[in-house]
PDB file of C-alpha atoms in Angstrom:
ATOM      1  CA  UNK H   2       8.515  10.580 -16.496  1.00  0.00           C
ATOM      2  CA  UNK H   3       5.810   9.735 -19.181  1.00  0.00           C
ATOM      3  CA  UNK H   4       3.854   7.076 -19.652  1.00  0.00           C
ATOM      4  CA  UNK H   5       6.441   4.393 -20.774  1.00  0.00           C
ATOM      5  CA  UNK H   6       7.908   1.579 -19.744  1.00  0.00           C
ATOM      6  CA  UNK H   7       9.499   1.489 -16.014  1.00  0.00           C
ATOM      7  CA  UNK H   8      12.392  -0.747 -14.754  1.00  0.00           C
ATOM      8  CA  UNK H   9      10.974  -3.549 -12.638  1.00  0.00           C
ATOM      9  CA  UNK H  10      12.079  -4.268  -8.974  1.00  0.00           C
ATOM     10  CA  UNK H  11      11.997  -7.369  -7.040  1.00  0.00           C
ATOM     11  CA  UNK H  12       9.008  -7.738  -4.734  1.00  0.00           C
ATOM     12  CA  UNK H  13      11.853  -8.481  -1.903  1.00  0.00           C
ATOM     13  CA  UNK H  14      13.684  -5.457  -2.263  1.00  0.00           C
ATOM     14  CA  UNK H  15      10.877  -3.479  -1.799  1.00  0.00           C
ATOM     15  CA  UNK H  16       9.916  -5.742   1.385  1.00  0.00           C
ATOM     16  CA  UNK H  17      12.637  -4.891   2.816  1.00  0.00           C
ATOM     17  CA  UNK H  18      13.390  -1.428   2.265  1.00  0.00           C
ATOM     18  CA  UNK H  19       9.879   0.039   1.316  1.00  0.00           C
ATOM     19  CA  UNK H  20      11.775   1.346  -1.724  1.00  0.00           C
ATOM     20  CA  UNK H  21      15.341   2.625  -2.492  1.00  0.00           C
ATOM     21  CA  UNK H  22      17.577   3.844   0.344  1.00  0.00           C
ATOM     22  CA  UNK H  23      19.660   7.033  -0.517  1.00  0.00           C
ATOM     23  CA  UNK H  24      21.668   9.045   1.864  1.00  0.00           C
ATOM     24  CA  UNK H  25      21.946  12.576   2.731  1.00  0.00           C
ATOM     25  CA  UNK H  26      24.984  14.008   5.047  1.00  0.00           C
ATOM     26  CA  UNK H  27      25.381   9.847   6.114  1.00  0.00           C
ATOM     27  CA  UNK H  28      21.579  10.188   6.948  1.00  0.00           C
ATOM     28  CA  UNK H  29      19.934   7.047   5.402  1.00  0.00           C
ATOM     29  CA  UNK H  30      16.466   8.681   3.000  1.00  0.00           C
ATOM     30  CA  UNK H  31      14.241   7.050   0.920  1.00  0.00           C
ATOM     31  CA  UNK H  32      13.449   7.534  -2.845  1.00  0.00           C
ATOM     32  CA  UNK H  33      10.398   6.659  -4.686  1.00  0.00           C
ATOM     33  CA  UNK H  34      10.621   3.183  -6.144  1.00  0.00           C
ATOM     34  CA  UNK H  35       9.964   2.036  -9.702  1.00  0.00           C
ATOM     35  CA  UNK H  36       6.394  -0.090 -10.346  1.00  0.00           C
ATOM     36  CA  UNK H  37       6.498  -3.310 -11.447  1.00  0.00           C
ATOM     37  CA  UNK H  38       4.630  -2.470 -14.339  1.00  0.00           C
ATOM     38  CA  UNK H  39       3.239   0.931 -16.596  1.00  0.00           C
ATOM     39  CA  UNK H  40       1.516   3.488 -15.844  1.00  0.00           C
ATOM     40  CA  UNK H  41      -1.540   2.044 -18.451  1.00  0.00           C
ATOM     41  CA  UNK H  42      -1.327  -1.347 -18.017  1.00  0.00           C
ATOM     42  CA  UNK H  43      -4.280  -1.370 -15.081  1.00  0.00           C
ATOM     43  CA  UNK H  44      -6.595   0.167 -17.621  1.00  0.00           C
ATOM     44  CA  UNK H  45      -9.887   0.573 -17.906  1.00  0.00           C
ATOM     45  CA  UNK H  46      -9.453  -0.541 -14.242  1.00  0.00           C
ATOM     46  CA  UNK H  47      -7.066   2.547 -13.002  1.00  0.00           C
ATOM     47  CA  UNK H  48      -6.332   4.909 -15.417  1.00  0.00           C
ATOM     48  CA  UNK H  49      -2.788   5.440 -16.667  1.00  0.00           C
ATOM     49  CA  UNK H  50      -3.469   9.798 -15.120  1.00  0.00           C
ATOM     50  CA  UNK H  51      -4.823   8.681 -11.993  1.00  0.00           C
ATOM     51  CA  UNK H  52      -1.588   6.064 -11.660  1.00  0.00           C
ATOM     52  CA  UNK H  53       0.996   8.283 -12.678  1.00  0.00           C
ATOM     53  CA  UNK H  54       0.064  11.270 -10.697  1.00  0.00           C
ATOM     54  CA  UNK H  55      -0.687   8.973  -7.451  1.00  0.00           C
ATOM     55  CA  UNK H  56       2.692   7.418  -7.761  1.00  0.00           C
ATOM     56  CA  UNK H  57       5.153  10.637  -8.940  1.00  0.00           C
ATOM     57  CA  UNK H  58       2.686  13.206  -7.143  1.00  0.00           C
ATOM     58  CA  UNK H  59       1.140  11.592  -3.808  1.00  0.00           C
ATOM     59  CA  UNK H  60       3.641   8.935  -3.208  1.00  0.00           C
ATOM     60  CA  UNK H  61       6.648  11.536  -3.878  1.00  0.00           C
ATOM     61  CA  UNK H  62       5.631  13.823  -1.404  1.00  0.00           C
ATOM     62  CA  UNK H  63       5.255  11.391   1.451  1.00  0.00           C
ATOM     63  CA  UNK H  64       9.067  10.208   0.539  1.00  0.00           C
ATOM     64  CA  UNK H  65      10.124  13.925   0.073  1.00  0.00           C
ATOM     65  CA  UNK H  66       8.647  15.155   3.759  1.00  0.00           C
ATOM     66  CA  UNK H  67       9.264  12.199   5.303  1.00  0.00           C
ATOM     67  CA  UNK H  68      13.486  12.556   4.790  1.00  0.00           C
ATOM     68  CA  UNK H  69      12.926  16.347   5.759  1.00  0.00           C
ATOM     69  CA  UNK H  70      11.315  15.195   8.858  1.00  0.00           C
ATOM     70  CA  UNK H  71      13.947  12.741   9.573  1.00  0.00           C
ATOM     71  CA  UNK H  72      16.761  15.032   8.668  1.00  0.00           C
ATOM     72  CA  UNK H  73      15.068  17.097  11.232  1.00  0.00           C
ATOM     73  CA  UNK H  74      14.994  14.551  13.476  1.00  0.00           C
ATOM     74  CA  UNK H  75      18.498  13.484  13.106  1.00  0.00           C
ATOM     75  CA  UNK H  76      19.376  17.009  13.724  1.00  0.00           C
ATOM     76  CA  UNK H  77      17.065  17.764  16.680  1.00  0.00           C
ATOM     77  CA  UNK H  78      18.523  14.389  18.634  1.00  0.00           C
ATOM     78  CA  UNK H  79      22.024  15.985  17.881  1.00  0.00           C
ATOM     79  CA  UNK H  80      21.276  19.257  20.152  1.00  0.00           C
ATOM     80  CA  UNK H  81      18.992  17.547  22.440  1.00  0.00           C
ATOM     81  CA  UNK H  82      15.933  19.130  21.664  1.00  0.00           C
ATOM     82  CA  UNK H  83      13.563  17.086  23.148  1.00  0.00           C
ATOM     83  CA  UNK H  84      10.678  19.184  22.159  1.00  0.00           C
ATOM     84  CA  UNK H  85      11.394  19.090  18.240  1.00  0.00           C
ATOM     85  CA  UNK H  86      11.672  15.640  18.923  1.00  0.00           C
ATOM     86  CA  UNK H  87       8.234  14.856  19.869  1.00  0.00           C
ATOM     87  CA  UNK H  88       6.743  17.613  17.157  1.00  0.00           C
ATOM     88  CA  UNK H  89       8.218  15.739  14.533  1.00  0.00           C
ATOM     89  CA  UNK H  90       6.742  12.108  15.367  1.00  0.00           C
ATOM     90  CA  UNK H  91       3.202  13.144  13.748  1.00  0.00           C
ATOM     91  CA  UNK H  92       5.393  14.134  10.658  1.00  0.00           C
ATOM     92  CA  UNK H  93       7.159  10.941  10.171  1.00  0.00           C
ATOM     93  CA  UNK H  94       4.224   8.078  11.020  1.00  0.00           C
ATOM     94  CA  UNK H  95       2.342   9.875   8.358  1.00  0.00           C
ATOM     95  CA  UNK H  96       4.585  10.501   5.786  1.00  0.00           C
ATOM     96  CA  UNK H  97       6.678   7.577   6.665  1.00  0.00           C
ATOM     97  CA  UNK H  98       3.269   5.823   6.875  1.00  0.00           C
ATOM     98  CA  UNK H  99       2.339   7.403   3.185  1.00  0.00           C
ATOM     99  CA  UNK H 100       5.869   5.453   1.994  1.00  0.00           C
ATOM    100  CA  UNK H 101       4.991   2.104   3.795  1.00  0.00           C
ATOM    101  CA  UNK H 102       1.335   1.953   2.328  1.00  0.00           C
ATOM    102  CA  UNK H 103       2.280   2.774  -1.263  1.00  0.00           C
ATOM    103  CA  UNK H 104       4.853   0.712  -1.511  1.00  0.00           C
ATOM    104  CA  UNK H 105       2.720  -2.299  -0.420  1.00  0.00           C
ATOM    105  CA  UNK H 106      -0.200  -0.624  -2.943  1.00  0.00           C
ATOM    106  CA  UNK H 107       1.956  -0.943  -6.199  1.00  0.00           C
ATOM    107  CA  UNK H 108       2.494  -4.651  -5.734  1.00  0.00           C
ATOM    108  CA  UNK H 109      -0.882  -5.654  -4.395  1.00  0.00           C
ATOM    109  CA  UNK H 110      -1.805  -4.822  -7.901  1.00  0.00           C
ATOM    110  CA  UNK H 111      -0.924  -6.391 -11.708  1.00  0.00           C
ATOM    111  CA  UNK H 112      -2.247  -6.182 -15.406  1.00  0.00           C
ATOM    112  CA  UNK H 113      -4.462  -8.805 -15.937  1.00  0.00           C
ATOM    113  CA  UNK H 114      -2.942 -10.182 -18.889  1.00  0.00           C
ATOM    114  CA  UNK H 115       0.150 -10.774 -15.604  1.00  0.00           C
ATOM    115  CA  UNK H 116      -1.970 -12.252 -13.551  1.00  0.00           C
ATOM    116  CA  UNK H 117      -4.193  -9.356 -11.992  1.00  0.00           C
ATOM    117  CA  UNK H 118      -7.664 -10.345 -10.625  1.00  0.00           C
ATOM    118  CA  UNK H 119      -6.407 -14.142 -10.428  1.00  0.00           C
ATOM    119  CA  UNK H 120      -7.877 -15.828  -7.532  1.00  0.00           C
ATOM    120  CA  UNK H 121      -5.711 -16.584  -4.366  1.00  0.00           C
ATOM    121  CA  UNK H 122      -4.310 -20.278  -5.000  1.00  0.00           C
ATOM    122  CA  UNK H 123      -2.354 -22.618  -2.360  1.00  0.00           C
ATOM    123  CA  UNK H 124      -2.676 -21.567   1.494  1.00  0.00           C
ATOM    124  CA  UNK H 125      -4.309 -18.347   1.669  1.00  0.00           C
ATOM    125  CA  UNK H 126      -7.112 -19.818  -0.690  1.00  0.00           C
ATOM    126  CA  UNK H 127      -7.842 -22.389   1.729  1.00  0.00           C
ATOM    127  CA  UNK H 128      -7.258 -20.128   4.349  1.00  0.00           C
ATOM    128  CA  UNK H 129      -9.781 -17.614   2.996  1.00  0.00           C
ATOM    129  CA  UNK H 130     -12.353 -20.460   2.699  1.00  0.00           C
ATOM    130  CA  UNK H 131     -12.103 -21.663   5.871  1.00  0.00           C
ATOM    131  CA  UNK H 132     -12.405 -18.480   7.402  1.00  0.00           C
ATOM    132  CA  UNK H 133     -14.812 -16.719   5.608  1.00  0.00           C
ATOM    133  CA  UNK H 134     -16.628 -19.048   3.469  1.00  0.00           C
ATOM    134  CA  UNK H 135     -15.800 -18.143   0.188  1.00  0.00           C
ATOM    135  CA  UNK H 136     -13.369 -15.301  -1.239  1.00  0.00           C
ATOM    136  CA  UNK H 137     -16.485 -13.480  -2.470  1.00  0.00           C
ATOM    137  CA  UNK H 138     -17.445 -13.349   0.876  1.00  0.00           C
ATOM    138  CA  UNK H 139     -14.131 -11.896   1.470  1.00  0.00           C
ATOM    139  CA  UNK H 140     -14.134  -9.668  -1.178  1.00  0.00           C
ATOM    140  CA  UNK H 141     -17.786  -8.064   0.119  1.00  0.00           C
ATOM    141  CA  UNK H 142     -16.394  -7.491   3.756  1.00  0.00           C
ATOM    142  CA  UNK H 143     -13.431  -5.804   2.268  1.00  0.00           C
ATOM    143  CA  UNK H 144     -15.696  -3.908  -0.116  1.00  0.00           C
ATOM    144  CA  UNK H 145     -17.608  -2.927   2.840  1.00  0.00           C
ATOM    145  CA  UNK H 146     -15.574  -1.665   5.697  1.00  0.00           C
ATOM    146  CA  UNK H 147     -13.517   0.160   2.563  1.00  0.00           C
ATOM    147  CA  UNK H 148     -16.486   2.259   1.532  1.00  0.00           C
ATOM    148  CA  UNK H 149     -17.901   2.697   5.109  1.00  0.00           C
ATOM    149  CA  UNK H 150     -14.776   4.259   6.350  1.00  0.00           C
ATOM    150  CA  UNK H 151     -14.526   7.840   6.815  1.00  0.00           C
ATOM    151  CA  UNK H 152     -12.777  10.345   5.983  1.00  0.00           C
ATOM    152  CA  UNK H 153      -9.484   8.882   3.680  1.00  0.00           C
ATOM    153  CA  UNK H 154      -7.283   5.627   4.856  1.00  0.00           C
ATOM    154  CA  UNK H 155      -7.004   1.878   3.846  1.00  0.00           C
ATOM    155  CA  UNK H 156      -8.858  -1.170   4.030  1.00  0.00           C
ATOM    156  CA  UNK H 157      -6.445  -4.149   4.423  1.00  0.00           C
ATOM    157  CA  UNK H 158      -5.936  -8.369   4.686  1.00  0.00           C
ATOM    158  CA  UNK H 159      -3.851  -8.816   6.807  1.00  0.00           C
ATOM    159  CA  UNK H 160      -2.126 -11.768   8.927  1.00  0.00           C
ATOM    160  CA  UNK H 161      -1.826 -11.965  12.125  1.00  0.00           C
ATOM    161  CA  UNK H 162       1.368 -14.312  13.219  1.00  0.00           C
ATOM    162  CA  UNK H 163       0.128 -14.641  16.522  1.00  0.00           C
ATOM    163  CA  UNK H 164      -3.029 -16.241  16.549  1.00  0.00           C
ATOM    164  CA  UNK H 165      -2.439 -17.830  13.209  1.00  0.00           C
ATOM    165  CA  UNK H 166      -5.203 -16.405  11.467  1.00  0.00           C
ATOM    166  CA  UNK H 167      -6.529 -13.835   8.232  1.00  0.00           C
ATOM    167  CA  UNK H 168      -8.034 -10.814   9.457  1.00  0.00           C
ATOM    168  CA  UNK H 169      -9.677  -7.665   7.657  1.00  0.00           C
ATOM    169  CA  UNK H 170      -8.990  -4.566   9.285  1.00  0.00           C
ATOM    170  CA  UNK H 171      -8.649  -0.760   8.520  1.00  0.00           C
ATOM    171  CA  UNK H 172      -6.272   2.273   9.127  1.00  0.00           C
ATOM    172  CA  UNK H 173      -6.946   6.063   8.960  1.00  0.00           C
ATOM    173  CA  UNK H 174      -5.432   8.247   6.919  1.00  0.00           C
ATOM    174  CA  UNK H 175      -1.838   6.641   6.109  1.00  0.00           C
ATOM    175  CA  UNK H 176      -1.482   4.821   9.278  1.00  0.00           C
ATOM    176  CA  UNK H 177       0.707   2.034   8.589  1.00  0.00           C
ATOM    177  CA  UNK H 178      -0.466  -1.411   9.681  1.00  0.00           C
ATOM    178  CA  UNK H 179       1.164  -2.018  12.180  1.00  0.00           C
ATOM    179  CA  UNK H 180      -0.291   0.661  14.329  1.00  0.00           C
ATOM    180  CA  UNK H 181      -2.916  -1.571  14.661  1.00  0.00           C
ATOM    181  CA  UNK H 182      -0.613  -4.754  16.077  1.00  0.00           C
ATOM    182  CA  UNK H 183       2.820  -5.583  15.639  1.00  0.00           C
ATOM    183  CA  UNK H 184       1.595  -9.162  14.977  1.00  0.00           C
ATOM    184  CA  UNK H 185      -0.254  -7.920  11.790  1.00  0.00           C
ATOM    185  CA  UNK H 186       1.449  -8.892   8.334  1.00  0.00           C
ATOM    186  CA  UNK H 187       0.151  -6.611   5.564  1.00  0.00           C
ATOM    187  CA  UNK H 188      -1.116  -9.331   2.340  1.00  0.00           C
ATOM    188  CA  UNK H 189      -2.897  -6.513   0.462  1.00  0.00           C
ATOM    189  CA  UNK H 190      -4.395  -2.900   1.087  1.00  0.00           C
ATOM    190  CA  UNK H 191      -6.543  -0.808  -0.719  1.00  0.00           C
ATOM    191  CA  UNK H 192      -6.139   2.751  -1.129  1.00  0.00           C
ATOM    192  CA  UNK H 193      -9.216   4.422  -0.436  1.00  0.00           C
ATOM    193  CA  UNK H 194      -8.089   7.930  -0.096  1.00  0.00           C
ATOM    194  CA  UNK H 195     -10.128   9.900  -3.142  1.00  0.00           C
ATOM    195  CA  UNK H 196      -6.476  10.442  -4.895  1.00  0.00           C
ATOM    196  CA  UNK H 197      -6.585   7.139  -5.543  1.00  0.00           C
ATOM    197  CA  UNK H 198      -9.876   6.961  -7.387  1.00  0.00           C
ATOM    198  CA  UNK H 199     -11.685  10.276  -7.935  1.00  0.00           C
ATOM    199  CA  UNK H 200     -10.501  11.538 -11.411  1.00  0.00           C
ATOM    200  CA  UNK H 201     -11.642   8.253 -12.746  1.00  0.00           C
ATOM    201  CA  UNK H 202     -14.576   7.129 -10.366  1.00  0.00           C
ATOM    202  CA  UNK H 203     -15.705  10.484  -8.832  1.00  0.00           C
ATOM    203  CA  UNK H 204     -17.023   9.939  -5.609  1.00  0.00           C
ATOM    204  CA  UNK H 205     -19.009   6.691  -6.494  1.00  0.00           C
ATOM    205  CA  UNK H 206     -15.922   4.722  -4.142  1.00  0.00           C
ATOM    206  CA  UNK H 207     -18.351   1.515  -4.146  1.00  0.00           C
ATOM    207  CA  UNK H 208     -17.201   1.161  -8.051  1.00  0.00           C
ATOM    208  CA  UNK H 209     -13.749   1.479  -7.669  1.00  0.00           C
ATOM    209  CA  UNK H 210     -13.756  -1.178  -4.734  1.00  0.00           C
ATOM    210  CA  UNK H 211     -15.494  -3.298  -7.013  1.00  0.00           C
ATOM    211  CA  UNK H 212     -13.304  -3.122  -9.923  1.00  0.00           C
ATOM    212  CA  UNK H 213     -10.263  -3.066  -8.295  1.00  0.00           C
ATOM    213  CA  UNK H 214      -9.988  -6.764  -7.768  1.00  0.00           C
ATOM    214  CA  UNK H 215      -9.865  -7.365 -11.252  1.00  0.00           C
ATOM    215  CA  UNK H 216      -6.076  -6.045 -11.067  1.00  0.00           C
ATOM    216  CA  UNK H 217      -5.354  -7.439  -7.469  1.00  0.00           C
ATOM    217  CA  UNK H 218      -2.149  -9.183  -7.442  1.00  0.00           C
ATOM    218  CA  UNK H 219      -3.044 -12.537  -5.363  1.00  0.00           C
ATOM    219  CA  UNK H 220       0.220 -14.019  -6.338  1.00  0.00           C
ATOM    220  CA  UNK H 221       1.950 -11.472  -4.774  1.00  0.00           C
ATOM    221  CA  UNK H 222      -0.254 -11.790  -1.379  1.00  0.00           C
ATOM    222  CA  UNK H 223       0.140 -15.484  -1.570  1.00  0.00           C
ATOM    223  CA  UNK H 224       3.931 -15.319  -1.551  1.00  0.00           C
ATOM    224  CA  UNK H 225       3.636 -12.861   1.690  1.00  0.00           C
ATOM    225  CA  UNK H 226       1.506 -15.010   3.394  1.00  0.00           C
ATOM    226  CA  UNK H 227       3.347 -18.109   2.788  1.00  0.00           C
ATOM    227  CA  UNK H 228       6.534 -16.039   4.280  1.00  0.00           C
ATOM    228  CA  UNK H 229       4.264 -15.344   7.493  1.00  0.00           C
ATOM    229  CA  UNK H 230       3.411 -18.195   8.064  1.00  0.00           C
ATOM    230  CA  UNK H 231       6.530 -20.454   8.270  1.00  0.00           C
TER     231      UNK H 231
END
């Protein structure tokens, strides 16, 4: 695929699915789903290398290993092999958590001239005010549990449905959030693994954090958090 344009999906489809659903011996798989946008158009933000080879590199080889693992899986059930079973779970949270993640990733983001680095509007605005003072004040804590974490993983805003609240809270490696609480309703995350940054940024992660919110799709988190909540 080059750098041009890419067909656009619908931010519910990939809600529901995480991306496209394929099939392989009646064995329901995953393939990597288009961006809502080109490669370029986060520039000088993201460059259009660092987003192509994230999403047809990094994201396709979480999709790729994660249906081998569950072919696996579906095959190991079939003979009762309770020991392949359990091997394979490691396999599938992290690739299957690699799918979950990135799919979230591409639409937490948009071109500025779309809408990218737009402040939050309607609920989660006021939301974010009440709860933290001010979305810079937001933005910082983000900012600062992102670059303090070690090692790779995410930084996310979440929801939680059950106590009605925002909440800011990280995941190692690709740890989906929900491994944190099944209450938890993913608004944005930010990559901070160094694929995500380091051919552009180097290892100076503070800078990437910071410029990131200039393409951070708000409308996007709004419309999730407005879901949640009802």
């Amino acid at each position: 695929m080059a750098l041009g344009s890419l067909s656009r999906k619908t931010l519910a489809e990939l809600g529901r699915n995480g991306g496209r659903l394929g099939f392989v011996r009646g064995l329901k798989t995953f393939t990597l789903p288009d961006l809502p946008y080109d490669y370029g158009d986060l520039e000088p933000v993201i460059s259009a290398e660092i987003m192509m080879l994230h999403h047809q590199k990094h994201h396709q080889a979480y999709i790729t290993n994660y249906n081998k693992a569950l072919e696996q899986l579906d095959q190991a059930i079939a003979k009762g092999d309770a020991s392949t079973v359990v091997k394979l779970q490691s396999a599938i949270k992290f690739n299957g958590g690699g799918h979950i993640n990135h799919s979230i990733f591409w639409n937490n983001l948009a071109p500025v001239q779309k809408g990218g680095g737009e402040p939050p509007k309607k609920s989660l605005g006021w939301a974010i005010d009440m709860q933290f003072g001010s979305l810079d004040t937001l933005i910082q804590k983000i900012n600062s549990e992102g670059a303090a974490l070690q090692g790779s993983g995410w930084v996310w805003l979440a929801l939680d449905k059950e106590l009605k609240k925002i909440t800011v809270e990280t995941t190692a490696n690709q740890d989906p959030l929900v491994t944190k609480g099944s209450t938890l309703v993913p608004l944005l995350g930010v990559d901070v693994w160094e694929h995500a940054y380091y051919l552009q940024y180097k290892n100076v992660k503070p800078d990437y954090l910071k410029n990131i919110w200039k393409v951070i799709n708000w409308t996007y988190a709004c419309e999730v958090y407005e879901r949640g909540s009802s």
